Amino acid sequence: MRYGALNPVSEGVWLAVMEDDTLLFNTFSPMKSREAAGLPGFVENTLAEHGLKISDIKFWSTGAGPGGFTALRMTAALIAAWALEHDDIKFRCVPAAFALTGRISGKEGDQLDCLFDGRNREILLYGMEYKNGRWESRNFSAVLNSEAFQTYKASAPGRFITDAAEYDAVIKITGSEDIEKCVSECADLIRTTALPYDNNADNLVYIREAVELRG
């Protein structure tokens, strides 16, 4: 069985395809918002280079943020369109935190917070917990400025991670250097079993609220 994933990030879009447990390829295309029209062609051409077409991949995952509005909706809409065209294609929207935690070990009950650059001197926080042998959402998220982050940090689980590409920005906003630098893996959107293929393109987790701390 073949599985595909699209993960929009600030600089472009990642595309990964796996066949069962084997990674066939993982490639990146720089893409700004105004270049969104090139996404379908990028996917189709990359698949063709590997002897594949859209309908050969029955399960698709799309990164659901945090991230840019345009890229998130662009990838979700594209995969939803493929599912409408092909009745046997299933898809799901997977929080970007799963691309960060895919290679991080843990034990039952461990908690950590994934930090993303929210721009405007804010941090987007997505909480994770290790349950049943895998990382799952612990249903906590927040938008924090530097002051709010320091307040939260005093009572937080104590482990913070961020994407290597956003590390400098996150350190600058939080004023905290005890944050682990990780590399997001597009294929880890495929590997997680914590979320079902529910064909729900509305299930995006981009956090864009007033600066607050909430639980």
mmCIF file of C-alpha atoms in Angstrom:
data_model
loop_
_atom_site.group_PDB
_atom_site.id
_atom_site.type_symbol
_atom_site.label_atom_id
_atom_site.label_comp_id
_atom_site.label_asym_id
_atom_site.label_seq_id
_atom_site.Cartn_x
_atom_site.Cartn_y
_atom_site.Cartn_z
ATOM 1 C CA MET A 1 0.000 0.000 0.000
ATOM 2 C CA ARG A 2 1.279 3.466 -0.873
ATOM 3 C CA TYR A 3 0.960 6.517 1.361
ATOM 4 C CA GLY A 4 1.631 10.165 0.474
ATOM 5 C CA ALA A 5 2.089 13.341 2.501
ATOM 6 C CA LEU A 6 2.274 17.054 1.782
ATOM 7 C CA ASN A 7 3.685 19.306 4.484
ATOM 8 C CA PRO A 8 3.517 23.076 3.840
ATOM 9 C CA VAL A 9 6.185 25.088 5.641
ATOM 10 C CA SER A 10 7.116 28.753 5.505
ATOM 11 C CA GLU A 11 9.543 28.319 2.602
ATOM 12 C CA GLY A 12 7.563 25.866 0.467
ATOM 13 C CA VAL A 13 6.068 22.366 0.456
ATOM 14 C CA TRP A 14 7.470 18.931 1.280
ATOM 15 C CA LEU A 15 6.232 15.834 -0.537
ATOM 16 C CA ALA A 16 6.894 12.302 0.722
ATOM 17 C CA VAL A 17 5.692 8.899 -0.456
ATOM 18 C CA MET A 18 6.015 5.577 1.331
ATOM 19 C CA GLU A 19 5.207 2.047 0.207
ATOM 20 C CA ASP A 20 4.218 0.149 3.331
ATOM 21 C CA ASP A 21 7.124 0.935 5.697
ATOM 22 C CA THR A 22 9.606 1.929 2.977
ATOM 23 C CA LEU A 23 10.243 5.580 2.131
ATOM 24 C CA LEU A 24 10.270 5.959 -1.655
ATOM 25 C CA PHE A 25 11.173 9.644 -1.690
ATOM 26 C CA ASN A 26 11.049 12.855 0.319
ATOM 27 C CA THR A 27 11.466 16.054 -1.693
ATOM 28 C CA PHE A 28 10.991 19.794 -1.258
ATOM 29 C CA SER A 29 9.797 22.552 -3.562
ATOM 30 C CA PRO A 30 10.307 26.249 -2.676
ATOM 31 C CA MET A 31 6.925 27.882 -3.086
ATOM 32 C CA LYS A 32 5.597 31.269 -2.050
ATOM 33 C CA SER A 33 1.891 32.081 -1.761
ATOM 34 C CA ARG A 34 1.708 33.626 -5.207
ATOM 35 C CA GLU A 35 3.213 30.453 -6.652
ATOM 36 C CA ALA A 36 0.465 28.204 -5.238
ATOM 37 C CA ALA A 37 -0.833 27.389 -8.711
ATOM 38 C CA GLY A 38 2.322 25.353 -9.260
ATOM 39 C CA LEU A 39 1.593 22.861 -6.451
ATOM 40 C CA PRO A 40 -0.484 20.321 -8.461
ATOM 41 C CA GLY A 41 2.140 20.270 -11.196
ATOM 42 C CA PHE A 42 4.943 19.791 -8.658
ATOM 43 C CA VAL A 43 3.190 16.791 -7.134
ATOM 44 C CA GLU A 44 2.193 15.210 -10.434
ATOM 45 C CA ASN A 45 5.626 15.699 -12.008
ATOM 46 C CA THR A 46 7.460 14.352 -8.964
ATOM 47 C CA LEU A 47 5.223 11.288 -8.846
ATOM 48 C CA ALA A 48 5.716 10.729 -12.576
ATOM 49 C CA GLU A 49 9.486 10.744 -12.084
ATOM 50 C CA HIS A 50 8.973 7.713 -9.847
ATOM 51 C CA GLY A 51 6.508 5.994 -12.147
ATOM 52 C CA LEU A 52 3.472 6.985 -10.097
ATOM 53 C CA LYS A 53 0.277 8.988 -10.489
ATOM 54 C CA ILE A 54 -2.139 10.488 -7.959
ATOM 55 C CA SER A 55 -4.535 7.524 -8.004
ATOM 56 C CA ASP A 56 -1.695 5.111 -7.173
ATOM 57 C CA ILE A 57 -1.606 6.545 -3.649
ATOM 58 C CA LYS A 58 -4.701 5.595 -1.669
ATOM 59 C CA PHE A 59 -3.879 7.342 1.621
ATOM 60 C CA TRP A 60 -2.811 10.986 1.834
ATOM 61 C CA SER A 61 -1.817 13.104 4.839
ATOM 62 C CA THR A 62 -1.478 16.874 4.769
ATOM 63 C CA GLY A 63 0.300 18.970 7.349
ATOM 64 C CA ALA A 64 -2.339 20.981 9.194
ATOM 65 C CA GLY A 65 -0.136 23.609 10.766
ATOM 66 C CA PRO A 66 0.615 25.737 12.589
ATOM 67 C CA GLY A 67 1.657 27.428 9.390
ATOM 68 C CA GLY A 68 0.586 29.938 6.778
ATOM 69 C CA PHE A 69 -3.114 30.192 5.968
ATOM 70 C CA THR A 70 -2.591 30.018 2.216
ATOM 71 C CA ALA A 71 -0.333 26.954 2.195
ATOM 72 C CA LEU A 72 -2.466 25.009 4.667
ATOM 73 C CA ARG A 73 -5.694 25.560 2.783
ATOM 74 C CA MET A 74 -4.003 25.008 -0.545
ATOM 75 C CA THR A 75 -2.715 21.538 0.349
ATOM 76 C CA ALA A 76 -5.907 20.508 2.161
ATOM 77 C CA ALA A 77 -8.072 21.629 -0.758
ATOM 78 C CA LEU A 78 -5.867 19.817 -3.266
ATOM 79 C CA ILE A 79 -5.979 16.498 -1.423
ATOM 80 C CA ALA A 80 -9.735 16.856 -0.846
ATOM 81 C CA ALA A 81 -10.170 17.378 -4.591
ATOM 82 C CA TRP A 82 -8.243 14.186 -5.341
ATOM 83 C CA ALA A 83 -10.526 12.292 -2.958
ATOM 84 C CA LEU A 84 -13.598 13.680 -4.720
ATOM 85 C CA GLU A 85 -12.197 12.565 -8.052
ATOM 86 C CA HIS A 86 -11.156 9.113 -6.805
ATOM 87 C CA ASP A 87 -13.599 7.357 -4.462
ATOM 88 C CA ASP A 88 -10.889 5.060 -3.068
ATOM 89 C CA ILE A 89 -8.553 7.847 -1.893
ATOM 90 C CA LYS A 90 -8.626 8.613 1.832
ATOM 91 C CA PHE A 91 -6.964 11.614 3.459
ATOM 92 C CA ARG A 92 -6.416 13.307 6.792
ATOM 93 C CA CYS A 93 -5.060 16.584 8.165
ATOM 94 C CA VAL A 94 -2.190 16.003 10.633
ATOM 95 C CA PRO A 95 -0.827 18.712 12.974
ATOM 96 C CA ALA A 96 2.743 19.720 12.136
ATOM 97 C CA ALA A 97 3.738 18.672 15.664
ATOM 98 C CA PHE A 98 3.624 15.045 14.488
ATOM 99 C CA ALA A 99 6.324 15.824 11.931
ATOM 100 C CA LEU A 100 8.485 17.103 14.803
ATOM 101 C CA THR A 101 7.910 14.295 17.301
ATOM 102 C CA GLY A 102 8.118 11.353 14.902
ATOM 103 C CA ARG A 103 11.757 10.585 15.780
ATOM 104 C CA ILE A 104 11.640 11.560 19.468
ATOM 105 C CA SER A 105 11.590 8.717 21.963
ATOM 106 C CA GLY A 106 9.381 8.793 25.016
ATOM 107 C CA LYS A 107 7.796 6.748 27.739
ATOM 108 C CA GLU A 108 4.193 6.505 28.856
ATOM 109 C CA GLY A 109 2.971 9.794 30.295
ATOM 110 C CA ASP A 110 5.799 11.983 29.007
ATOM 111 C CA GLN A 111 4.721 15.434 27.849
ATOM 112 C CA LEU A 112 6.342 18.045 25.643
ATOM 113 C CA ASP A 113 5.410 21.245 23.867
ATOM 114 C CA CYS A 114 6.061 21.936 20.187
ATOM 115 C CA LEU A 115 6.829 25.597 19.513
ATOM 116 C CA PHE A 116 6.282 27.366 16.204
ATOM 117 C CA ASP A 117 7.124 30.874 15.046
ATOM 118 C CA GLY A 118 3.798 32.707 15.056
ATOM 119 C CA ARG A 119 5.345 35.912 13.697
ATOM 120 C CA ASN A 120 4.271 39.198 15.340
ATOM 121 C CA ARG A 121 6.605 38.285 18.253
ATOM 122 C CA GLU A 122 4.366 35.368 19.257
ATOM 123 C CA ILE A 123 4.855 31.644 19.773
ATOM 124 C CA LEU A 124 2.302 29.052 18.671
ATOM 125 C CA LEU A 125 2.375 26.163 21.130
ATOM 126 C CA TYR A 126 1.001 22.660 20.541
ATOM 127 C CA GLY A 127 1.053 20.170 23.444
ATOM 128 C CA MET A 128 1.871 16.460 22.992
ATOM 129 C CA GLU A 129 1.788 13.428 25.311
ATOM 130 C CA TYR A 130 3.270 9.941 24.923
ATOM 131 C CA LYS A 131 0.403 7.450 25.164
ATOM 132 C CA ASN A 132 0.005 3.870 24.024
ATOM 133 C CA GLY A 133 3.518 3.812 22.594
ATOM 134 C CA ARG A 134 3.182 6.941 20.443
ATOM 135 C CA TRP A 135 2.999 10.733 20.633
ATOM 136 C CA GLU A 136 -0.556 12.091 20.657
ATOM 137 C CA SER A 137 -2.119 15.504 21.064
ATOM 138 C CA ARG A 138 -2.862 16.348 24.683
ATOM 139 C CA ASN A 139 -5.515 18.809 23.502
ATOM 140 C CA PHE A 140 -3.701 21.935 24.628
ATOM 141 C CA SER A 141 -2.576 24.824 22.463
ATOM 142 C CA ALA A 142 -1.794 28.472 23.053
ATOM 143 C CA VAL A 143 -0.608 31.692 21.445
ATOM 144 C CA LEU A 144 2.040 33.261 23.673
ATOM 145 C CA ASN A 145 4.156 36.384 23.615
ATOM 146 C CA SER A 146 7.498 36.424 25.453
ATOM 147 C CA GLU A 147 6.021 37.394 28.811
ATOM 148 C CA ALA A 148 3.195 34.851 28.607
ATOM 149 C CA PHE A 149 5.660 32.134 27.608
ATOM 150 C CA GLN A 150 7.810 32.755 30.690
ATOM 151 C CA THR A 151 4.705 32.536 32.870
ATOM 152 C CA TYR A 152 3.652 29.285 31.210
ATOM 153 C CA LYS A 153 7.172 27.845 31.369
ATOM 154 C CA ALA A 154 7.171 28.031 35.173
ATOM 155 C CA SER A 155 4.472 25.342 35.345
ATOM 156 C CA ALA A 156 4.985 23.580 31.983
ATOM 157 C CA PRO A 157 6.050 19.941 31.452
ATOM 158 C CA GLY A 158 9.578 21.245 31.003
ATOM 159 C CA ARG A 159 10.466 19.968 27.534
ATOM 160 C CA PHE A 160 10.187 22.193 24.497
ATOM 161 C CA ILE A 161 11.031 21.415 20.880
ATOM 162 C CA THR A 162 10.986 23.419 17.665
ATOM 163 C CA ASP A 163 11.897 22.954 14.027
ATOM 164 C CA ALA A 164 15.546 23.648 13.245
ATOM 165 C CA ALA A 165 14.465 26.115 10.552
ATOM 166 C CA GLU A 166 12.562 28.189 13.139
ATOM 167 C CA TYR A 167 14.972 27.744 16.045
ATOM 168 C CA ASP A 168 16.569 31.200 15.949
ATOM 169 C CA ALA A 169 13.203 32.949 15.679
ATOM 170 C CA VAL A 170 11.716 30.901 18.516
ATOM 171 C CA ILE A 171 14.710 31.574 20.771
ATOM 172 C CA LYS A 172 14.451 35.298 20.046
ATOM 173 C CA ILE A 173 10.730 35.426 20.871
ATOM 174 C CA THR A 174 10.823 33.251 23.998
ATOM 175 C CA GLY A 175 14.105 34.537 25.393
ATOM 176 C CA SER A 176 14.763 30.918 26.399
ATOM 177 C CA GLU A 177 17.610 28.758 25.099
ATOM 178 C CA ASP A 178 16.613 25.432 26.690
ATOM 179 C CA ILE A 179 14.616 24.457 23.621
ATOM 180 C CA GLU A 180 15.511 21.380 21.591
ATOM 181 C CA LYS A 181 16.218 21.790 17.891
ATOM 182 C CA CYS A 182 14.535 19.101 15.759
ATOM 183 C CA VAL A 183 14.087 18.476 12.049
ATOM 184 C CA SER A 184 10.537 18.060 10.765
ATOM 185 C CA GLU A 185 10.115 14.875 8.737
ATOM 186 C CA CYS A 186 7.327 14.945 6.170
ATOM 187 C CA ALA A 187 7.183 11.139 6.183
ATOM 188 C CA ASP A 188 6.321 11.204 9.902
ATOM 189 C CA LEU A 189 2.920 12.633 8.933
ATOM 190 C CA ILE A 190 2.413 9.236 7.299
ATOM 191 C CA ARG A 191 3.956 7.153 10.066
ATOM 192 C CA THR A 192 1.745 8.400 12.895
ATOM 193 C CA THR A 193 -1.203 6.149 13.703
ATOM 194 C CA ALA A 194 -2.734 8.591 16.192
ATOM 195 C CA LEU A 195 -5.217 10.049 13.686
ATOM 196 C CA PRO A 196 -7.716 8.400 11.345
ATOM 197 C CA TYR A 197 -8.088 8.972 7.607
ATOM 198 C CA ASP A 198 -11.424 10.766 7.974
ATOM 199 C CA ASN A 199 -11.544 12.832 4.737
ATOM 200 C CA ASN A 200 -12.103 15.982 6.812
ATOM 201 C CA ALA A 201 -10.401 18.958 5.182
ATOM 202 C CA ASP A 202 -11.816 21.267 7.862
ATOM 203 C CA ASN A 203 -9.681 19.677 10.584
ATOM 204 C CA LEU A 204 -6.937 22.321 10.525
ATOM 205 C CA VAL A 205 -5.113 23.324 13.709
ATOM 206 C CA TYR A 206 -3.581 26.647 12.751
ATOM 207 C CA ILE A 207 -3.721 28.683 15.948
ATOM 208 C CA ARG A 208 -4.636 32.321 15.372
ATOM 209 C CA GLU A 209 -6.263 33.823 18.392
ATOM 210 C CA ALA A 210 -5.583 36.758 20.682
ATOM 211 C CA VAL A 211 -2.382 36.494 22.710
ATOM 212 C CA GLU A 212 -3.447 34.501 25.728
ATOM 213 C CA LEU A 213 -2.668 31.541 27.932
ATOM 214 C CA ARG A 214 -5.443 29.040 28.093
ATOM 215 C CA GLY A 215 -5.931 25.516 29.325
#
